[in-house]
Amino acid sequence: MNLLRKWSAGTTVLLSVAFAAAFATPARAHIQYVTPGGDAVDPLGFLLSTLAEPVNTALLAGGAGLGLVSLLAYLRVRPVRRDVLLLRELLAGYRDLLPWLLRLSVGLPLVGAGFAGYLFTPVFTPAEPTLVRLFGITVGFLLLFGFGTRLVASFGLAVYLAALAASPDLLLAFEYVPGFLAIALVGGGRPSADQVIARMAADDRTLYSRIDPFYRRVAVPVVARVDGFRQYVPLVLRAGMGVAFVYLGVVQKLANPGDSLAVVAKYDLTAVVPVDPALWVVGAGLTEMAVGFALLFGVFTRFFSGVAFLLLTTTLFGLPDDPVVAHISVFGLVSALLVTGAGPFSFDAWAAREVPDAVPDPLDESPSTAD
């Protein structure tokens, strides 16, 4: 009966937050965090006119060709083989802190969103933000403390998916899907309240072990079922982040060139790199797409995670009025990929089998990926 009451209460909150999202007021997309937007521009016509300029086409083709040749040459020559191997070993050594990194990556922006009164992303600011504030602050702090981590992450994912069904624009915050899934798979880790409770409950000599109704009956069976899927955490992270970057490149840049041109004009970005403003927009969109597809297929995952981190850092510090809190989740999850590497079903996994210098996988001690 108690379990039924808790389930009913959780379902009520879930439906309430989804209802609030359905009536939220659309605010601003990523590039519109820093500008009210620009004139409407036909995306296809804009792209064709940009590529019609020989200089633009030459620069784009030259950059893409140089990048591809560099990657192929690296695979062929591998000039810094030992350096890459050592770096991979060092990054994999942080595997015990991965759950903490994931919890910080999702918990901090949720708390910030809760206090600011928006749901997952500033794109939605509800007219009555009480439920949204309660959700963000509660779920965020529970993840930060690592209390009931898997259950809380699963609930957060359910709320996101319900809100997304009501408001598809929440795709702007798609990184929460791999974030919540990864946390549900790895659990609280250490340091976390879950670890403290588990240690207390597992010791038959403690008073707590005699009164705890949850650990042996619920937590242990759940962990036993979930642990077999921990090896897929890198796959979940890179697939989710890959989709997020492709979406940002296509929808936010190439499909909305007018808004992107407004950002270029506001910050006089052509003074930083003296090229056609249209080339700025197309180049940024194609770069985000390239990073997204590289992560999606697990191609040089740690390298492209570093590129993504650099792009985010340059954007946030280069655009001083960009809301940093809204991007913490992306920062944290690409950082997690630096630790995990590509994982299974990836180009890097295939490369690791071809080049036998791999290191232990950060999650299950199997051979790591060659990225």
mmCIF file with all atom_site columns, C-alpha atoms in Angstrom, residues 8-135:
data_model
loop_
_atom_site.group_PDB
_atom_site.id
_atom_site.type_symbol
_atom_site.label_atom_id
_atom_site.label_alt_id
_atom_site.label_comp_id
_atom_site.label_asym_id
_atom_site.label_entity_id
_atom_site.label_seq_id
_atom_site.pdbx_PDB_ins_code
_atom_site.Cartn_x
_atom_site.Cartn_y
_atom_site.Cartn_z
_atom_site.occupancy
_atom_site.B_iso_or_equiv
_atom_site.pdbx_formal_charge
_atom_site.auth_seq_id
_atom_site.auth_comp_id
_atom_site.auth_asym_id
_atom_site.auth_atom_id
_atom_site.pdbx_PDB_model_num
ATOM 1   C CA . SER A 1 8   ? 0.647  7.530  -7.268  1.00 0.00 ? 8   SER A CA 1
ATOM 2   C CA . ALA A 1 9   ? 2.373  10.602 -5.854  1.00 0.00 ? 9   ALA A CA 1
ATOM 3   C CA . GLY A 1 10  ? 5.234  10.275 -8.318  1.00 0.00 ? 10  GLY A CA 1
ATOM 4   C CA . THR A 1 11  ? 2.805  9.840  -11.211 1.00 0.00 ? 11  THR A CA 1
ATOM 5   C CA . THR A 1 12  ? 0.907  12.953 -10.115 1.00 0.00 ? 12  THR A CA 1
ATOM 6   C CA . VAL A 1 13  ? 4.072  15.051 -10.069 1.00 0.00 ? 13  VAL A CA 1
ATOM 7   C CA . LEU A 1 14  ? 5.144  13.645 -13.446 1.00 0.00 ? 14  LEU A CA 1
ATOM 8   C CA . LEU A 1 15  ? 1.820  14.501 -15.076 1.00 0.00 ? 15  LEU A CA 1
ATOM 9   C CA . SER A 1 16  ? 1.777  17.927 -13.430 1.00 0.00 ? 16  SER A CA 1
ATOM 10  C CA . VAL A 1 17  ? 5.212  18.852 -14.754 1.00 0.00 ? 17  VAL A CA 1
ATOM 11  C CA . ALA A 1 18  ? 4.303  17.577 -18.224 1.00 0.00 ? 18  ALA A CA 1
ATOM 12  C CA . PHE A 1 19  ? 1.094  19.627 -18.076 1.00 0.00 ? 19  PHE A CA 1
ATOM 13  C CA . ALA A 1 20  ? 3.077  22.699 -17.079 1.00 0.00 ? 20  ALA A CA 1
ATOM 14  C CA . ALA A 1 21  ? 5.432  22.116 -20.004 1.00 0.00 ? 21  ALA A CA 1
ATOM 15  C CA . ALA A 1 22  ? 2.532  21.886 -22.412 1.00 0.00 ? 22  ALA A CA 1
ATOM 16  C CA . PHE A 1 23  ? 1.452  25.393 -21.422 1.00 0.00 ? 23  PHE A CA 1
ATOM 17  C CA . ALA A 1 24  ? 4.944  26.834 -21.125 1.00 0.00 ? 24  ALA A CA 1
ATOM 18  C CA . THR A 1 25  ? 5.791  30.011 -22.960 1.00 0.00 ? 25  THR A CA 1
ATOM 19  C CA . PRO A 1 26  ? 8.370  29.481 -25.716 1.00 0.00 ? 26  PRO A CA 1
ATOM 20  C CA . ALA A 1 27  ? 11.329 31.669 -24.855 1.00 0.00 ? 27  ALA A CA 1
ATOM 21  C CA . ARG A 1 28  ? 14.657 31.432 -26.652 1.00 0.00 ? 28  ARG A CA 1
ATOM 22  C CA . ALA A 1 29  ? 16.651 28.745 -28.394 1.00 0.00 ? 29  ALA A CA 1
ATOM 23  C CA . HIS A 1 30  ? 20.406 28.278 -27.908 1.00 0.00 ? 30  HIS A CA 1
ATOM 24  C CA . ILE A 1 31  ? 21.600 30.967 -30.302 1.00 0.00 ? 31  ILE A CA 1
ATOM 25  C CA . GLN A 1 32  ? 18.792 33.241 -29.116 1.00 0.00 ? 32  GLN A CA 1
ATOM 26  C CA . TYR A 1 33  ? 20.050 33.181 -25.522 1.00 0.00 ? 33  TYR A CA 1
ATOM 27  C CA . VAL A 1 34  ? 22.235 36.100 -26.573 1.00 0.00 ? 34  VAL A CA 1
ATOM 28  C CA . THR A 1 35  ? 20.177 37.774 -29.313 1.00 0.00 ? 35  THR A CA 1
ATOM 29  C CA . PRO A 1 36  ? 16.465 38.421 -29.953 1.00 0.00 ? 36  PRO A CA 1
ATOM 30  C CA . GLY A 1 37  ? 16.851 36.714 -33.336 1.00 0.00 ? 37  GLY A CA 1
ATOM 31  C CA . GLY A 1 38  ? 17.265 37.822 -36.910 1.00 0.00 ? 38  GLY A CA 1
ATOM 32  C CA . ASP A 1 39  ? 15.335 38.138 -40.124 1.00 0.00 ? 39  ASP A CA 1
ATOM 33  C CA . ALA A 1 40  ? 13.710 35.102 -41.678 1.00 0.00 ? 40  ALA A CA 1
ATOM 34  C CA . VAL A 1 41  ? 16.039 33.566 -44.277 1.00 0.00 ? 41  VAL A CA 1
ATOM 35  C CA . ASP A 1 42  ? 15.333 30.657 -46.612 1.00 0.00 ? 42  ASP A CA 1
ATOM 36  C CA . PRO A 1 43  ? 17.729 27.911 -45.404 1.00 0.00 ? 43  PRO A CA 1
ATOM 37  C CA . LEU A 1 44  ? 18.218 26.161 -48.741 1.00 0.00 ? 44  LEU A CA 1
ATOM 38  C CA . GLY A 1 45  ? 18.682 29.389 -50.665 1.00 0.00 ? 45  GLY A CA 1
ATOM 39  C CA . PHE A 1 46  ? 21.102 30.651 -48.014 1.00 0.00 ? 46  PHE A CA 1
ATOM 40  C CA . LEU A 1 47  ? 23.188 27.478 -48.165 1.00 0.00 ? 47  LEU A CA 1
ATOM 41  C CA . LEU A 1 48  ? 23.290 27.432 -51.979 1.00 0.00 ? 48  LEU A CA 1
ATOM 42  C CA . SER A 1 49  ? 24.220 31.110 -52.204 1.00 0.00 ? 49  SER A CA 1
ATOM 43  C CA . THR A 1 50  ? 26.979 30.613 -49.637 1.00 0.00 ? 50  THR A CA 1
ATOM 44  C CA . LEU A 1 51  ? 28.433 27.651 -51.512 1.00 0.00 ? 51  LEU A CA 1
ATOM 45  C CA . ALA A 1 52  ? 28.136 29.533 -54.804 1.00 0.00 ? 52  ALA A CA 1
ATOM 46  C CA . GLU A 1 53  ? 30.964 31.798 -53.655 1.00 0.00 ? 53  GLU A CA 1
ATOM 47  C CA . PRO A 1 54  ? 34.231 30.130 -54.788 1.00 0.00 ? 54  PRO A CA 1
ATOM 48  C CA . VAL A 1 55  ? 36.183 31.377 -51.766 1.00 0.00 ? 55  VAL A CA 1
ATOM 49  C CA . ASN A 1 56  ? 33.618 29.952 -49.341 1.00 0.00 ? 56  ASN A CA 1
ATOM 50  C CA . THR A 1 57  ? 33.532 26.602 -51.126 1.00 0.00 ? 57  THR A CA 1
ATOM 51  C CA . ALA A 1 58  ? 37.310 26.427 -51.242 1.00 0.00 ? 58  ALA A CA 1
ATOM 52  C CA . LEU A 1 59  ? 37.652 27.179 -47.523 1.00 0.00 ? 59  LEU A CA 1
ATOM 53  C CA . LEU A 1 60  ? 34.998 24.650 -46.519 1.00 0.00 ? 60  LEU A CA 1
ATOM 54  C CA . ALA A 1 61  ? 36.321 21.936 -48.824 1.00 0.00 ? 61  ALA A CA 1
ATOM 55  C CA . GLY A 1 62  ? 39.909 22.661 -47.825 1.00 0.00 ? 62  GLY A CA 1
ATOM 56  C CA . GLY A 1 63  ? 39.116 22.478 -44.113 1.00 0.00 ? 63  GLY A CA 1
ATOM 57  C CA . ALA A 1 64  ? 37.159 19.246 -44.488 1.00 0.00 ? 64  ALA A CA 1
ATOM 58  C CA . GLY A 1 65  ? 39.833 17.705 -46.697 1.00 0.00 ? 65  GLY A CA 1
ATOM 59  C CA . LEU A 1 66  ? 42.637 18.700 -44.352 1.00 0.00 ? 66  LEU A CA 1
ATOM 60  C CA . GLY A 1 67  ? 40.806 17.206 -41.387 1.00 0.00 ? 67  GLY A CA 1
ATOM 61  C CA . LEU A 1 68  ? 40.084 13.938 -43.174 1.00 0.00 ? 68  LEU A CA 1
ATOM 62  C CA . VAL A 1 69  ? 43.638 13.592 -44.485 1.00 0.00 ? 69  VAL A CA 1
ATOM 63  C CA . SER A 1 70  ? 45.037 14.340 -41.011 1.00 0.00 ? 70  SER A CA 1
ATOM 64  C CA . LEU A 1 71  ? 42.918 11.607 -39.408 1.00 0.00 ? 71  LEU A CA 1
ATOM 65  C CA . LEU A 1 72  ? 43.831 9.056  -42.086 1.00 0.00 ? 72  LEU A CA 1
ATOM 66  C CA . ALA A 1 73  ? 47.518 9.986  -41.821 1.00 0.00 ? 73  ALA A CA 1
ATOM 67  C CA . TYR A 1 74  ? 47.380 9.569  -38.065 1.00 0.00 ? 74  TYR A CA 1
ATOM 68  C CA . LEU A 1 75  ? 45.890 6.088  -38.415 1.00 0.00 ? 75  LEU A CA 1
ATOM 69  C CA . ARG A 1 76  ? 48.610 5.203  -40.895 1.00 0.00 ? 76  ARG A CA 1
ATOM 70  C CA . VAL A 1 77  ? 51.664 6.686  -39.148 1.00 0.00 ? 77  VAL A CA 1
ATOM 71  C CA . ARG A 1 78  ? 50.578 6.994  -35.488 1.00 0.00 ? 78  ARG A CA 1
ATOM 72  C CA . PRO A 1 79  ? 53.450 9.391  -34.681 1.00 0.00 ? 79  PRO A CA 1
ATOM 73  C CA . VAL A 1 80  ? 52.578 9.820  -30.976 1.00 0.00 ? 80  VAL A CA 1
ATOM 74  C CA . ARG A 1 81  ? 51.550 6.253  -30.223 1.00 0.00 ? 81  ARG A CA 1
ATOM 75  C CA . ARG A 1 82  ? 52.982 6.146  -26.702 1.00 0.00 ? 82  ARG A CA 1
ATOM 76  C CA . ASP A 1 83  ? 51.617 9.579  -25.795 1.00 0.00 ? 83  ASP A CA 1
ATOM 77  C CA . VAL A 1 84  ? 48.096 8.593  -26.837 1.00 0.00 ? 84  VAL A CA 1
ATOM 78  C CA . LEU A 1 85  ? 48.335 5.285  -24.987 1.00 0.00 ? 85  LEU A CA 1
ATOM 79  C CA . LEU A 1 86  ? 49.493 6.992  -21.796 1.00 0.00 ? 86  LEU A CA 1
ATOM 80  C CA . LEU A 1 87  ? 46.791 9.663  -22.059 1.00 0.00 ? 87  LEU A CA 1
ATOM 81  C CA . ARG A 1 88  ? 44.186 6.944  -22.529 1.00 0.00 ? 88  ARG A CA 1
ATOM 82  C CA . GLU A 1 89  ? 45.444 5.125  -19.454 1.00 0.00 ? 89  GLU A CA 1
ATOM 83  C CA . LEU A 1 90  ? 45.341 8.296  -17.366 1.00 0.00 ? 90  LEU A CA 1
ATOM 84  C CA . LEU A 1 91  ? 41.824 9.222  -18.449 1.00 0.00 ? 91  LEU A CA 1
ATOM 85  C CA . ALA A 1 92  ? 40.562 5.665  -17.896 1.00 0.00 ? 92  ALA A CA 1
ATOM 86  C CA . GLY A 1 93  ? 42.005 5.895  -14.390 1.00 0.00 ? 93  GLY A CA 1
ATOM 87  C CA . TYR A 1 94  ? 39.200 8.277  -13.450 1.00 0.00 ? 94  TYR A CA 1
ATOM 88  C CA . ARG A 1 95  ? 36.579 5.568  -14.026 1.00 0.00 ? 95  ARG A CA 1
ATOM 89  C CA . ASP A 1 96  ? 35.721 5.339  -10.319 1.00 0.00 ? 96  ASP A CA 1
ATOM 90  C CA . LEU A 1 97  ? 34.703 9.015  -10.380 1.00 0.00 ? 97  LEU A CA 1
ATOM 91  C CA . LEU A 1 98  ? 32.495 8.673  -13.467 1.00 0.00 ? 98  LEU A CA 1
ATOM 92  C CA . PRO A 1 99  ? 29.205 8.373  -11.504 1.00 0.00 ? 99  PRO A CA 1
ATOM 93  C CA . TRP A 1 100 ? 30.076 11.541 -9.562  1.00 0.00 ? 100 TRP A CA 1
ATOM 94  C CA . LEU A 1 101 ? 30.918 13.390 -12.789 1.00 0.00 ? 101 LEU A CA 1
ATOM 95  C CA . LEU A 1 102 ? 27.606 12.333 -14.331 1.00 0.00 ? 102 LEU A CA 1
ATOM 96  C CA . ARG A 1 103 ? 25.634 13.350 -11.255 1.00 0.00 ? 103 ARG A CA 1
ATOM 97  C CA . LEU A 1 104 ? 27.289 16.774 -11.199 1.00 0.00 ? 104 LEU A CA 1
ATOM 98  C CA . SER A 1 105 ? 26.683 17.203 -14.935 1.00 0.00 ? 105 SER A CA 1
ATOM 99  C CA . VAL A 1 106 ? 22.941 16.674 -14.598 1.00 0.00 ? 106 VAL A CA 1
ATOM 100 C CA . GLY A 1 107 ? 22.280 17.753 -11.015 1.00 0.00 ? 107 GLY A CA 1
ATOM 101 C CA . LEU A 1 108 ? 23.871 21.210 -11.166 1.00 0.00 ? 108 LEU A CA 1
ATOM 102 C CA . PRO A 1 109 ? 21.979 22.480 -14.246 1.00 0.00 ? 109 PRO A CA 1
ATOM 103 C CA . LEU A 1 110 ? 18.728 21.029 -12.861 1.00 0.00 ? 110 LEU A CA 1
ATOM 104 C CA . VAL A 1 111 ? 19.149 22.978 -9.634  1.00 0.00 ? 111 VAL A CA 1
ATOM 105 C CA . GLY A 1 112 ? 19.973 26.095 -11.637 1.00 0.00 ? 112 GLY A CA 1
ATOM 106 C CA . ALA A 1 113 ? 16.916 25.555 -13.840 1.00 0.00 ? 113 ALA A CA 1
ATOM 107 C CA . GLY A 1 114 ? 14.751 25.038 -10.765 1.00 0.00 ? 114 GLY A CA 1
ATOM 108 C CA . PHE A 1 115 ? 15.805 28.281 -9.119  1.00 0.00 ? 115 PHE A CA 1
ATOM 109 C CA . ALA A 1 116 ? 15.468 30.135 -12.445 1.00 0.00 ? 116 ALA A CA 1
ATOM 110 C CA . GLY A 1 117 ? 11.996 28.676 -13.021 1.00 0.00 ? 117 GLY A CA 1
ATOM 111 C CA . TYR A 1 118 ? 12.485 26.929 -16.370 1.00 0.00 ? 118 TYR A CA 1
ATOM 112 C CA . LEU A 1 119 ? 12.197 23.267 -17.351 1.00 0.00 ? 119 LEU A CA 1
ATOM 113 C CA . PHE A 1 120 ? 15.516 21.727 -18.430 1.00 0.00 ? 120 PHE A CA 1
ATOM 114 C CA . THR A 1 121 ? 16.354 24.651 -20.726 1.00 0.00 ? 121 THR A CA 1
ATOM 115 C CA . PRO A 1 122 ? 15.539 28.385 -20.894 1.00 0.00 ? 122 PRO A CA 1
ATOM 116 C CA . VAL A 1 123 ? 13.539 27.603 -24.031 1.00 0.00 ? 123 VAL A CA 1
ATOM 117 C CA . PHE A 1 124 ? 10.560 26.991 -21.691 1.00 0.00 ? 124 PHE A CA 1
ATOM 118 C CA . THR A 1 125 ? 9.502  29.340 -18.939 1.00 0.00 ? 125 THR A CA 1
ATOM 119 C CA . PRO A 1 126 ? 6.077  28.312 -17.576 1.00 0.00 ? 126 PRO A CA 1
ATOM 120 C CA . ALA A 1 127 ? 3.528  30.903 -16.563 1.00 0.00 ? 127 ALA A CA 1
ATOM 121 C CA . GLU A 1 128 ? 3.217  29.175 -13.157 1.00 0.00 ? 128 GLU A CA 1
ATOM 122 C CA . PRO A 1 129 ? 6.693  27.796 -12.401 1.00 0.00 ? 129 PRO A CA 1
ATOM 123 C CA . THR A 1 130 ? 6.081  26.319 -8.925  1.00 0.00 ? 130 THR A CA 1
ATOM 124 C CA . LEU A 1 131 ? 5.998  22.670 -10.023 1.00 0.00 ? 131 LEU A CA 1
ATOM 125 C CA . VAL A 1 132 ? 8.929  23.186 -12.381 1.00 0.00 ? 132 VAL A CA 1
ATOM 126 C CA . ARG A 1 133 ? 10.964 24.804 -9.594  1.00 0.00 ? 133 ARG A CA 1
ATOM 127 C CA . LEU A 1 134 ? 10.108 21.960 -7.221  1.00 0.00 ? 134 LEU A CA 1
ATOM 128 C CA . PHE A 1 135 ? 11.087 19.347 -9.796  1.00 0.00 ? 135 PHE A CA 1
#
